[in-house]
Coordinates of C-alpha atoms in Angstrom, one line a residue:
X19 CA 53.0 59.0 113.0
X20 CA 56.4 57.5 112.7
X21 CA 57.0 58.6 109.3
X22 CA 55.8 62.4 109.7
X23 CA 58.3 62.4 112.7
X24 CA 61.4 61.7 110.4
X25 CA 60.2 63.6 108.0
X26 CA 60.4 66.6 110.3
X27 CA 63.8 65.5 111.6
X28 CA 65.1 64.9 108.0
X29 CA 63.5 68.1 106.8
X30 CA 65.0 70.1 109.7
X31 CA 68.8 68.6 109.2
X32 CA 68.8 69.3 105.4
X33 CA 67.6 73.2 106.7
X34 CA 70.5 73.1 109.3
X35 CA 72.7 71.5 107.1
X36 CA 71.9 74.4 104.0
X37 CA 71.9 76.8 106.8
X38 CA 75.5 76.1 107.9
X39 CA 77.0 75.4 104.2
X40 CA 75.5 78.7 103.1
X41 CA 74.9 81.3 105.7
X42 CA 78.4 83.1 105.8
X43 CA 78.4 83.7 101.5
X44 CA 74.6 84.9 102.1
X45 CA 75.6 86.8 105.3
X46 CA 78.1 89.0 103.5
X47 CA 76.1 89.1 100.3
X48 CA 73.7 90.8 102.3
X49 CA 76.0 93.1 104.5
X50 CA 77.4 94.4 101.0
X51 CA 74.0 94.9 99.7
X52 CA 72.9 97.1 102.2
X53 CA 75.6 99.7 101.3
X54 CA 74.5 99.2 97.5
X55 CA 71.3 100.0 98.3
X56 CA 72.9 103.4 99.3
X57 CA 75.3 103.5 96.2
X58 CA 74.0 106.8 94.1
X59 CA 74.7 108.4 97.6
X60 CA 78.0 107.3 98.8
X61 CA 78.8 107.6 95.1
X62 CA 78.2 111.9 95.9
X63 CA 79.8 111.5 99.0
X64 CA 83.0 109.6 98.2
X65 CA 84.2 112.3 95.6
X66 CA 85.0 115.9 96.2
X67 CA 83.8 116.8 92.5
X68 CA 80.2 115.7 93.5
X69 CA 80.4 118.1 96.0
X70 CA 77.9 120.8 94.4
X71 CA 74.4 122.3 95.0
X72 CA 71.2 120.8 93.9
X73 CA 70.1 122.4 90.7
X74 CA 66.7 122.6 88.8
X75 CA 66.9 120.8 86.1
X76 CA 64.5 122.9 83.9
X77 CA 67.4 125.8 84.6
X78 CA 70.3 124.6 83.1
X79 CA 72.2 126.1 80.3
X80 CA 72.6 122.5 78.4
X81 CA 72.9 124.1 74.9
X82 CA 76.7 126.0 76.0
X83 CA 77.7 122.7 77.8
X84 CA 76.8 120.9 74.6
X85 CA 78.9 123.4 72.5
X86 CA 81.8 123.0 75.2
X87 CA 81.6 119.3 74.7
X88 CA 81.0 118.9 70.9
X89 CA 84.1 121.1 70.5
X90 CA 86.5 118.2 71.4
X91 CA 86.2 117.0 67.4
X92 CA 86.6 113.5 68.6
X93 CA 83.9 113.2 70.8
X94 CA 81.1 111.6 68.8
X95 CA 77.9 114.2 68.5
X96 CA 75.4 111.4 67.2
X97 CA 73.2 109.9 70.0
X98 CA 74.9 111.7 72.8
X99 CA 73.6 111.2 75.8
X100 CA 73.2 113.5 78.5
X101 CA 72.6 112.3 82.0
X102 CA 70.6 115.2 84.2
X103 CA 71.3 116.2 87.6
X104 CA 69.9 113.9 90.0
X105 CA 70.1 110.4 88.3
X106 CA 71.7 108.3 90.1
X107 CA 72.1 110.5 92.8
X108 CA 74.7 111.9 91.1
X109 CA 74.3 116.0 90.8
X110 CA 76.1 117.2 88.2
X111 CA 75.6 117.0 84.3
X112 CA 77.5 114.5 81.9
X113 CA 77.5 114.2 78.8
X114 CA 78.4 110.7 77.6
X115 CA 78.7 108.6 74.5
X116 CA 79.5 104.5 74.3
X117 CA 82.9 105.0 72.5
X118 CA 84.2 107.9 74.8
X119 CA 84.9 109.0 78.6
X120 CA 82.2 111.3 79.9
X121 CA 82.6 114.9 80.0
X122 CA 81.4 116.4 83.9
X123 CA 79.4 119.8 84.3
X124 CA 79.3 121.3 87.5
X125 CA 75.3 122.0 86.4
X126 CA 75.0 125.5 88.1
X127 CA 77.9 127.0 87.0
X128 CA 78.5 125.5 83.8
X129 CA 81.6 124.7 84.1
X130 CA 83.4 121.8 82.9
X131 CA 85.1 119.6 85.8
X132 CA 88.1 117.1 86.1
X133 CA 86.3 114.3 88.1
X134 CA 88.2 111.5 89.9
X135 CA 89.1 108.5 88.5
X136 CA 88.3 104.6 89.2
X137 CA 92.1 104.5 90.3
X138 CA 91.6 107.6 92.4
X139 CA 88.0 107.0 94.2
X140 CA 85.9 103.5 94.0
X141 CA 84.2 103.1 97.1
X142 CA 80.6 102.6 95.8
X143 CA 81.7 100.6 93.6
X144 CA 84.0 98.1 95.5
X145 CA 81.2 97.9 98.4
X146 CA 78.9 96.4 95.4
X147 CA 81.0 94.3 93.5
X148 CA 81.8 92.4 97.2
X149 CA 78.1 92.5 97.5
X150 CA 78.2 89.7 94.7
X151 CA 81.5 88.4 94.6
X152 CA 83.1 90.4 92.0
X153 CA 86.7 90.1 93.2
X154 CA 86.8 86.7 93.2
X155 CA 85.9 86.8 89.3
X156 CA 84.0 83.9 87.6
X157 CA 84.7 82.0 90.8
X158 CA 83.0 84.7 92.8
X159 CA 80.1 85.4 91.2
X160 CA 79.1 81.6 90.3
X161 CA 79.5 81.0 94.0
X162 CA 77.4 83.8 95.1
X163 CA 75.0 82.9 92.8
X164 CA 74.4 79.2 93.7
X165 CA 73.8 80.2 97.2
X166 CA 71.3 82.8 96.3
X167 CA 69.8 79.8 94.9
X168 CA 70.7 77.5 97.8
X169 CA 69.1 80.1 100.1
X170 CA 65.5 79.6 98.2
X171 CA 65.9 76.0 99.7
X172 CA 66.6 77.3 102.8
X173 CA 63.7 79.6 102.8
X174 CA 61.1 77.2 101.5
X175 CA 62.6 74.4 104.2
X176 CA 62.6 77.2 106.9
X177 CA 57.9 78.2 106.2
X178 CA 57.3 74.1 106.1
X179 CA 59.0 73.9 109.5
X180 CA 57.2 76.6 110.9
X181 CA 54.5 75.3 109.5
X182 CA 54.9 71.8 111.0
X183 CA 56.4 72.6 114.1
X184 CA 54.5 74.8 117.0
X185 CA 57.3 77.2 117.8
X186 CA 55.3 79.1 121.0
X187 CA 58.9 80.7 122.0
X188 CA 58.4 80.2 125.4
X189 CA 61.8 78.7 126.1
X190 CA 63.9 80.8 128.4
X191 CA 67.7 80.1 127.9
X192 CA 69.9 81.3 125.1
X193 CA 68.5 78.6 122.9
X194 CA 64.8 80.0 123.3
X195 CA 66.0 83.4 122.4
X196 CA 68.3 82.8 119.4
X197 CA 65.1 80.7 117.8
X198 CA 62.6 83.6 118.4
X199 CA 64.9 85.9 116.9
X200 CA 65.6 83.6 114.0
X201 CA 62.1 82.3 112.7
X202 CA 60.5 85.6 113.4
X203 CA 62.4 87.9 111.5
X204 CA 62.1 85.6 108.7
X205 CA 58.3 85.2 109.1
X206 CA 57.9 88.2 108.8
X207 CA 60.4 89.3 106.3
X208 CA 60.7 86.4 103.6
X209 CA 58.7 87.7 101.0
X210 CA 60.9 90.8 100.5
X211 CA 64.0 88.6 101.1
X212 CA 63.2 85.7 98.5
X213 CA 62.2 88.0 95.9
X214 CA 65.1 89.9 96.7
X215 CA 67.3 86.2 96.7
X216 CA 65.4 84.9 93.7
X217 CA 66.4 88.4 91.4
X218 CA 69.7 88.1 93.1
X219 CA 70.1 84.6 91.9
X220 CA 68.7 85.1 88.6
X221 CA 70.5 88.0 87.4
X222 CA 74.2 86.5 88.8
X223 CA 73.8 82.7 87.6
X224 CA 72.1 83.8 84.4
X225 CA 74.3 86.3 83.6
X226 CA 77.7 84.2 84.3
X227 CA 75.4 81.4 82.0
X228 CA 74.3 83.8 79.3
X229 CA 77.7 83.1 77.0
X230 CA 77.7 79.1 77.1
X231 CA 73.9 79.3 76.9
X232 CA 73.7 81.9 73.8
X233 CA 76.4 79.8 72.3
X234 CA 74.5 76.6 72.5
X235 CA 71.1 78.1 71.8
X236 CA 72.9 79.6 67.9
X237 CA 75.6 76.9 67.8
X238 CA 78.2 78.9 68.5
X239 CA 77.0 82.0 66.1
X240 CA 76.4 84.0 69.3
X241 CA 79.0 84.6 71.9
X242 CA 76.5 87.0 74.5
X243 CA 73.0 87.1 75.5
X244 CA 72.3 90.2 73.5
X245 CA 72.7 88.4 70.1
X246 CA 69.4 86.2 71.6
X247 CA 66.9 88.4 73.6
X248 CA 68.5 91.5 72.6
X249 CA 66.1 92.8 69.7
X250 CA 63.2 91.4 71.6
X251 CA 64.5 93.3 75.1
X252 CA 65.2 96.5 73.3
X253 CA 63.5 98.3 71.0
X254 CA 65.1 98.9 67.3
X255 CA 65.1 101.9 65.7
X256 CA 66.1 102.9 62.0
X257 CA 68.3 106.2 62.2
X258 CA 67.5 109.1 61.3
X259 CA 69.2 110.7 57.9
X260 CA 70.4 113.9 58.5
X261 CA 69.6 116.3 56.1
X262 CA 73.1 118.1 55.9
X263 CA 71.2 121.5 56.4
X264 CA 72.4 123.5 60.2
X265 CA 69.8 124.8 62.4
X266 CA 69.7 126.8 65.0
X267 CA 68.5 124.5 68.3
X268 CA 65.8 125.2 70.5
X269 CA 66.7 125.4 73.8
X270 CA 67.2 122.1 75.6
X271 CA 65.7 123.7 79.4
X272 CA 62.7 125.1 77.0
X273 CA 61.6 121.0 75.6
X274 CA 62.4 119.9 79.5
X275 CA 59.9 122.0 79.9
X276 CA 57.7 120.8 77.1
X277 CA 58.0 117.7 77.6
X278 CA 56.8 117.8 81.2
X279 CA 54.0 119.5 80.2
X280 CA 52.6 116.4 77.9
X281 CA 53.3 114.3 80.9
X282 CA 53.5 115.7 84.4
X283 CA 54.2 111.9 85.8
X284 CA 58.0 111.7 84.1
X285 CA 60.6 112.2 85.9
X286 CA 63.4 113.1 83.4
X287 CA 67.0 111.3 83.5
X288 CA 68.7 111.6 80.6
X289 CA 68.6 113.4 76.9
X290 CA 69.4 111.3 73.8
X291 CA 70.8 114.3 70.9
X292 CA 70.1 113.0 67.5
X293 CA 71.3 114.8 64.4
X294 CA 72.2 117.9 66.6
X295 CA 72.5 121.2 64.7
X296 CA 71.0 119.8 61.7
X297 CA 67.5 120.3 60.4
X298 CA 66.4 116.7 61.5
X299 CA 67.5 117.0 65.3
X300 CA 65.5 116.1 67.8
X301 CA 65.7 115.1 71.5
X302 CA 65.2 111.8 73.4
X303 CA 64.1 113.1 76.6
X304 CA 64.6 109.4 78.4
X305 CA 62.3 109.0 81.9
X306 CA 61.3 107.1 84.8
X307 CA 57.4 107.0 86.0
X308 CA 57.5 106.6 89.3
X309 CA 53.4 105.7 89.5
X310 CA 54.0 102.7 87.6
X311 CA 57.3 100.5 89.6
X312 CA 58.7 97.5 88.8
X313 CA 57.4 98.2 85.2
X314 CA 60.4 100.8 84.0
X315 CA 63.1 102.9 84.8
X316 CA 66.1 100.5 84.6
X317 CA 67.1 98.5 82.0
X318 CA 64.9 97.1 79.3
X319 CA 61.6 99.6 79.9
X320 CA 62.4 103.5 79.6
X321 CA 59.6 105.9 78.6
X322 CA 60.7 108.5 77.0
X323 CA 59.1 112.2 75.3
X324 CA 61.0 112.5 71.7
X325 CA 60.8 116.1 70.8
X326 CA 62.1 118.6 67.5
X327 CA 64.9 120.3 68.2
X328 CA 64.5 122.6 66.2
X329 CA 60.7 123.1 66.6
X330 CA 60.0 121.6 69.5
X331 CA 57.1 119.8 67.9
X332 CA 56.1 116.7 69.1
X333 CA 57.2 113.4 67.4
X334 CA 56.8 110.9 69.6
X335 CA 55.5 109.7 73.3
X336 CA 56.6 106.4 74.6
X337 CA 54.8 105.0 77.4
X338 CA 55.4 102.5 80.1
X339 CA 52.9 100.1 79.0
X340 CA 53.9 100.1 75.1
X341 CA 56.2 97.1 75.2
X342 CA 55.9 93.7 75.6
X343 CA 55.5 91.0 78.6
X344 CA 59.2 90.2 78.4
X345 CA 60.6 93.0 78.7
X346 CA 58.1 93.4 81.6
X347 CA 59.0 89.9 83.4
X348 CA 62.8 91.2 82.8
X349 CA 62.6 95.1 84.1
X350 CA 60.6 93.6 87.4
X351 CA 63.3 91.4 87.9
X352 CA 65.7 93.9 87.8
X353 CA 64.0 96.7 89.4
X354 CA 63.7 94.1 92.4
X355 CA 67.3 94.3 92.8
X356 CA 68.3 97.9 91.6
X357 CA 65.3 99.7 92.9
X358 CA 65.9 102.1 90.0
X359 CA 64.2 105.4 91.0
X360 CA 63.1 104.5 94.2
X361 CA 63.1 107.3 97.3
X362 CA 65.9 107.4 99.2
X363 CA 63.3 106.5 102.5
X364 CA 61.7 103.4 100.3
X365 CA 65.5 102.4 100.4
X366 CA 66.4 103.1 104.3
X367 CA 63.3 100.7 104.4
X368 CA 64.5 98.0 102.2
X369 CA 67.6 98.5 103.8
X370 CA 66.7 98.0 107.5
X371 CA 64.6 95.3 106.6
X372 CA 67.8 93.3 105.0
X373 CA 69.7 94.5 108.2
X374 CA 67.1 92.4 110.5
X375 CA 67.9 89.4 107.8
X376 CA 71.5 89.7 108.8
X377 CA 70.8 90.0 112.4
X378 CA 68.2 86.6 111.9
X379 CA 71.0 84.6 109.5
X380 CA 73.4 85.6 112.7
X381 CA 71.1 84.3 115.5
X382 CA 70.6 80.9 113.6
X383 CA 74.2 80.2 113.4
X384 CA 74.8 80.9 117.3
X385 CA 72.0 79.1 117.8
X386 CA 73.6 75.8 115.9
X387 CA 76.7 76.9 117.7
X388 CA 75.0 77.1 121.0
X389 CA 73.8 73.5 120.6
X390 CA 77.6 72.4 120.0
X391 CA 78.6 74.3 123.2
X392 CA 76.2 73.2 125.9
X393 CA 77.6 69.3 125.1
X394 CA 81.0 71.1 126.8
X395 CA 78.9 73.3 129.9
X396 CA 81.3 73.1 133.1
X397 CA 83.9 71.0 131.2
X398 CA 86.0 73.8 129.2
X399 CA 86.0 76.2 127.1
X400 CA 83.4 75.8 123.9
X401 CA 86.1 76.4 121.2
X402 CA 85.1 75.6 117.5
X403 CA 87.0 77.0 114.6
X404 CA 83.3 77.2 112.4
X405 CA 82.6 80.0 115.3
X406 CA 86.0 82.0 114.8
X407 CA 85.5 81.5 111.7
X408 CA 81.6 83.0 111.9
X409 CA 82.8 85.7 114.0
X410 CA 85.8 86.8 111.8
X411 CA 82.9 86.7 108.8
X412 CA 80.0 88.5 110.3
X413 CA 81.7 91.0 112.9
X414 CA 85.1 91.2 111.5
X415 CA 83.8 92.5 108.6
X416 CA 82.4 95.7 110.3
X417 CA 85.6 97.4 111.2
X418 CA 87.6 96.3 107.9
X419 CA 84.4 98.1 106.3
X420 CA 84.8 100.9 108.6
X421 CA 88.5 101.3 107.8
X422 CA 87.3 101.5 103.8
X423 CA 85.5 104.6 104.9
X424 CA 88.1 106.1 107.0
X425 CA 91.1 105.5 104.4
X426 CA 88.7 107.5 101.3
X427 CA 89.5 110.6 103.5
X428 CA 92.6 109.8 105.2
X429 CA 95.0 108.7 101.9
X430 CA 95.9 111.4 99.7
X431 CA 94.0 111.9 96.2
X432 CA 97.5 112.1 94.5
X433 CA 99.1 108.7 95.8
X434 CA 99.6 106.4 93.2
X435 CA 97.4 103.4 93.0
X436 CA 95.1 104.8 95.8
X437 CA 92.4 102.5 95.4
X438 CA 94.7 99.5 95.4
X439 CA 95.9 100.5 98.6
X440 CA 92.1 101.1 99.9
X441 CA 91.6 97.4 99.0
X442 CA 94.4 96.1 100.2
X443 CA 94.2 97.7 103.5
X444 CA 90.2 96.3 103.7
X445 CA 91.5 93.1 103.0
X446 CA 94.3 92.8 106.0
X447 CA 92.1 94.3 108.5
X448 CA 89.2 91.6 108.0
X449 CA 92.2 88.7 107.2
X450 CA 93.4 90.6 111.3
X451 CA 89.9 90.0 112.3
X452 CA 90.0 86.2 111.3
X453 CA 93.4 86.1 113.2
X454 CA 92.3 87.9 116.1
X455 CA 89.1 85.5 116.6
X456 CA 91.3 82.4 116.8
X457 CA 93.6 84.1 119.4
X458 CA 90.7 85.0 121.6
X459 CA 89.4 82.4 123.5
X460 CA 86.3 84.8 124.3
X461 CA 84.6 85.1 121.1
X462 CA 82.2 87.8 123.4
X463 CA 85.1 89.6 124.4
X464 CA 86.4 89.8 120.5
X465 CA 83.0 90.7 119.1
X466 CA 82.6 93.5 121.6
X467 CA 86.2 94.9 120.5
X468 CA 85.2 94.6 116.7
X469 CA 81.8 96.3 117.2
X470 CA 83.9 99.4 119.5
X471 CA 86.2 99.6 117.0
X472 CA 84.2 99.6 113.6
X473 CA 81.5 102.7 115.7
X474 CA 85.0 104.5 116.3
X475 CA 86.2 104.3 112.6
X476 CA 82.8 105.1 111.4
X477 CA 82.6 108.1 113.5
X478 CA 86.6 109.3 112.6
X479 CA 85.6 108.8 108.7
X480 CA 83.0 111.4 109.5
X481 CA 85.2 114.0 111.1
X482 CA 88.4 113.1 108.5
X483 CA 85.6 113.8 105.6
X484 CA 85.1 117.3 107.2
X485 CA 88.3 117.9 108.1
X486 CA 89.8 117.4 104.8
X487 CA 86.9 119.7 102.6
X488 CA 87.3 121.7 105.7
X489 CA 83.0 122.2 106.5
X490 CA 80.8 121.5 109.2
X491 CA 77.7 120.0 109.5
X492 CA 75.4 123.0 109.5
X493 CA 77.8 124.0 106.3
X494 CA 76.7 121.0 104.2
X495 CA 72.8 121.9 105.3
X496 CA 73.2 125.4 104.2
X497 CA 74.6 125.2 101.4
X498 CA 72.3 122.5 100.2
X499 CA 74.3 119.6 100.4
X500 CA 71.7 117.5 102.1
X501 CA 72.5 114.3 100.4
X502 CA 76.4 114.6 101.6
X503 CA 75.0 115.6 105.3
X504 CA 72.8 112.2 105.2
X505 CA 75.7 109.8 104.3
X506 CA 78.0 111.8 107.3
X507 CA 74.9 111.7 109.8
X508 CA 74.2 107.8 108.5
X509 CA 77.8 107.0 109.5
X510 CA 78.1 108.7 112.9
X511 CA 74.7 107.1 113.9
X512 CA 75.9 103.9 112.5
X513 CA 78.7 104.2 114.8
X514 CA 77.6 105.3 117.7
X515 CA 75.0 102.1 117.7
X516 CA 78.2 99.8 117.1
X517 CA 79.3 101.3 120.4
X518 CA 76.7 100.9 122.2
X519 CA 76.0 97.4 120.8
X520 CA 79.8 96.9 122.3
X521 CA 79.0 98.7 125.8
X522 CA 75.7 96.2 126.0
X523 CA 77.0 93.1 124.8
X524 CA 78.0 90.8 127.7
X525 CA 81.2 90.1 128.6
X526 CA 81.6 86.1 128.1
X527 CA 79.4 83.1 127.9
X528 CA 78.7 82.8 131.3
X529 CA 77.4 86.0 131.5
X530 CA 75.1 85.7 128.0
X531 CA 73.1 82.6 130.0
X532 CA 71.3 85.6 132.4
X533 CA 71.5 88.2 129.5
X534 CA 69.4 86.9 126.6
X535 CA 67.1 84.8 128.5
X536 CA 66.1 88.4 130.2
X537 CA 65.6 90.1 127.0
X538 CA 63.6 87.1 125.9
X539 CA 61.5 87.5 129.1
X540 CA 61.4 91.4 128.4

């Protein structure tokens, strides 16, 4: 009996103990990740370019934006790529090749468009590349990944506790509460969190290991992972001679349609030319089949329709379950993480469910820090710098995002190094919010002045966004801009719950004693 009781005690310090050392990292990583499971849209909605209608994709004029793009006689015409409206949540048409910057269609008229550049507009991208430590470097994403691995521990620690321990949650002080918040959220969500963690970990550590390990693995012939897996990952195909004889093309909106006649289940992204305007061209029409997830539509596994482009005959069909196991095992990994072609409500879902995660990693460090205050009831003020520190971390970090959103629509699109002053703005408001926390004693009083502020920026980034492409709400709806209207109507709700999160919040520690044990009793 003795034993099985310090087992559970050792067991339950090495989860506290995790819990503390890697809670914040995971915290953020998971704060971040909930916007880049919205990328493709705030990808449309940070950049005035992507400002355009929905298009049918099977109504295009592609062969004239081809012409307009292969006239550029340094743009490389062999295995083009063209990316259709609507991959990536991205509406208009590019067409793109490895050794050369894309070329942007507005897809309805036809016209080619000057879109903004990485040092003009990088929202999307920055909120992802924080999501896994990207601005820290190597540093960064090792560290990231080690406690997406660290968090497996904690998960696996966290179901044999509740396993071993009766937790009836029928405590009714703060402690009580910030426990039944804690274990049940992650009863009921760690499935979809630790295969979430586990592809998390996988594709950071393994991918920050993949040059040491290729170089070991081929003694030192190798220098990156493609060199190992790559011919087994991706298919190899001999190219295709031309035959040096022009012909006229079919229509590229005619084999669309075509192809989604041979299989009504693909849902078409892109269009590989090969050979175009000889008498060997064809088309790649690349796809994603959304009956058959986890299995394609990322990386490794693409189905695809390849068509005559000249005949539009029929050469080959490509099907999810053609390749092997390992690219299998690889593309589930990955579509775990990217949830490539996944609905934009499967996402809110995925989303909200990582927002609870956040809410439960948040509980179980109060709760730790609860502990550490009630030793200090009725003497003084509970004061601990891990709990600044925390609060700087967790709610600190929603304004400084907030202020990301409000400065895409409040700097101009002309000042020089925009984004670098976008960042560096981010970075001094969360480095004020770390400040701030150590200068108020009330850590309730600061965390209700974070939440207030962060659901005011949110909201002003709204009305700046309208302001400056001069629209309204009922604009963006009618013309069809539904995708710009959901980001502007995601932030104002976002805001307005911030707010009220800061109205409901009580004022001070005293005053939390009454509150949460009455919410745990509701």
């Amino acid at each position: 009996m003795k034993k099985s009781q310090v087992f559970k005690q050792r067991l339950f310090r090495i989860h506290v103990a995790a819990g503390i050392t890697f809670s914040l990292i995971m915290y953020i990583s998971i704060f971040f990740g909930i916007f880049a499971i919205t990328l493709p849209y705030i990808k449309t909605w940070e950049k005035p370019s992507r400002h355009v209608q929905k298009v049918d994709i099977t109504k295009i004029d592609y062969n004239s934006i081809i012409n307009e793009t292969f006239k550029d006689p340094t743009f490389p015409q062999n295995n083009a790529l063209i990316n259709l409206p609507g991959r990536m949540g991205d509406p208009l048409v590019s067409v793109s090749h490895r050794f050369v910057k894309p070329v942007v269609f507005d897809p309805s008229s036809g016209k080619k468009i000057e879109e903004e550049s990485k040092e003009k507009s990088d929202l999307a991208n920055f909120l992802n590349e924080l999501h896994y430590g990207a601005p820290l470097n190597f540093i960064g994403r090792l560290s990231f990944g080690f406690v997406a691995v660290g968090t497996l521990v904690l998960i696996i620690t966290g179901l044999i506790l509740i396993y071993l321990f009766n937790f009836n949650n029928k405590g009714r002080n703060q402690q009580a509460m910030f426990s039944k918040i804690h274990v049940k959220v992650f009863t009921w969500l760690f499935l979809p969190f630790i295969l979430i963690v586990l592809s998390g970990a996988v594709m950071n550590v393994g991918l920050v290991s993949a040059q040491p390990m290729s170089m070991m693995l081929t003694k030192g012939e190798a220098k990156a992972i493609d060199a190992v897996v790559g011919k087994i990952l991706f298919s190899q195909k001999e190219p295709i001679k031309k035959d040096g004889e022009k012909a006229i093309m079919q229509p590229v909106s005619q084999l669309l349609i075509k192809a989604k006649s041979i299989n009504p289940d693909l849902e078409f992204k892109q269009i590989k030319l090969i050979n175009w305007n000889d008498k060997t061209a064809r088309v790649e029409l690349i796809a994603y089949n959304p009956y058959k997830p986890f299995l394609n539509g990322g990386i490794f596994n693409q189905p695809s329709i390849t068509l005559s482009a000249v005949t539009s005959k029929l050469i080959e069909e490509k099907k999810v379950l053609d390749n092997s196991w390992p690219v299998f095992i690889a593309e589930s990994i990955f579509f775990l993480h990217f949830l490539f072609g996944i609905d934009i409500f499967s996402r809110l879902l995925v989303a909200f469910s990582m927002l609870l995660c956040c809410v439960a990693i948040g509980f179980g460090t109060m709760l730790w820090l609860e502990k550490k205050a009630k030793k200090f009831d009725s003497k003084i003020s509970f004061y601990h710098w891990l709990g600044k520190f925390s609060l700087a971390s967790m709610i600190g970090v929603i304004p400084a995002t907030a202020m990301l959103f409000f400065l895409q629509w409040t700097l101009p699109f002309n000042l020089e190094e925009r984004v670098l002053w976008q960042k560096g703005i981010f970075y001094n408001t969360w480095l004020f919010t770390l400040f701030w926390s150590f200068y108020r004693i009330n850590s309730y009083q600061a965390a209700k002045e974070f939440f207030l502020i962060g659901g005011i920026i949110f909201i002003l980034s709204v009305i700046f966004h309208n302001i400056y492409l001069e629209i309204t709400p009922f604009t963006l709806i009618n013309t069809g801009l539904t995708n710009i209207f959901g980001v502007d109507f995601a932030l104002v709700l976002l805001g307005i719950i911030l707010i009220l999160i800061s109205i409901l919040l009580p004022k001070n520690r005293e005053n939390a004693k009454t509150f949460w044990p009455n919410k745990n009793q509701g």
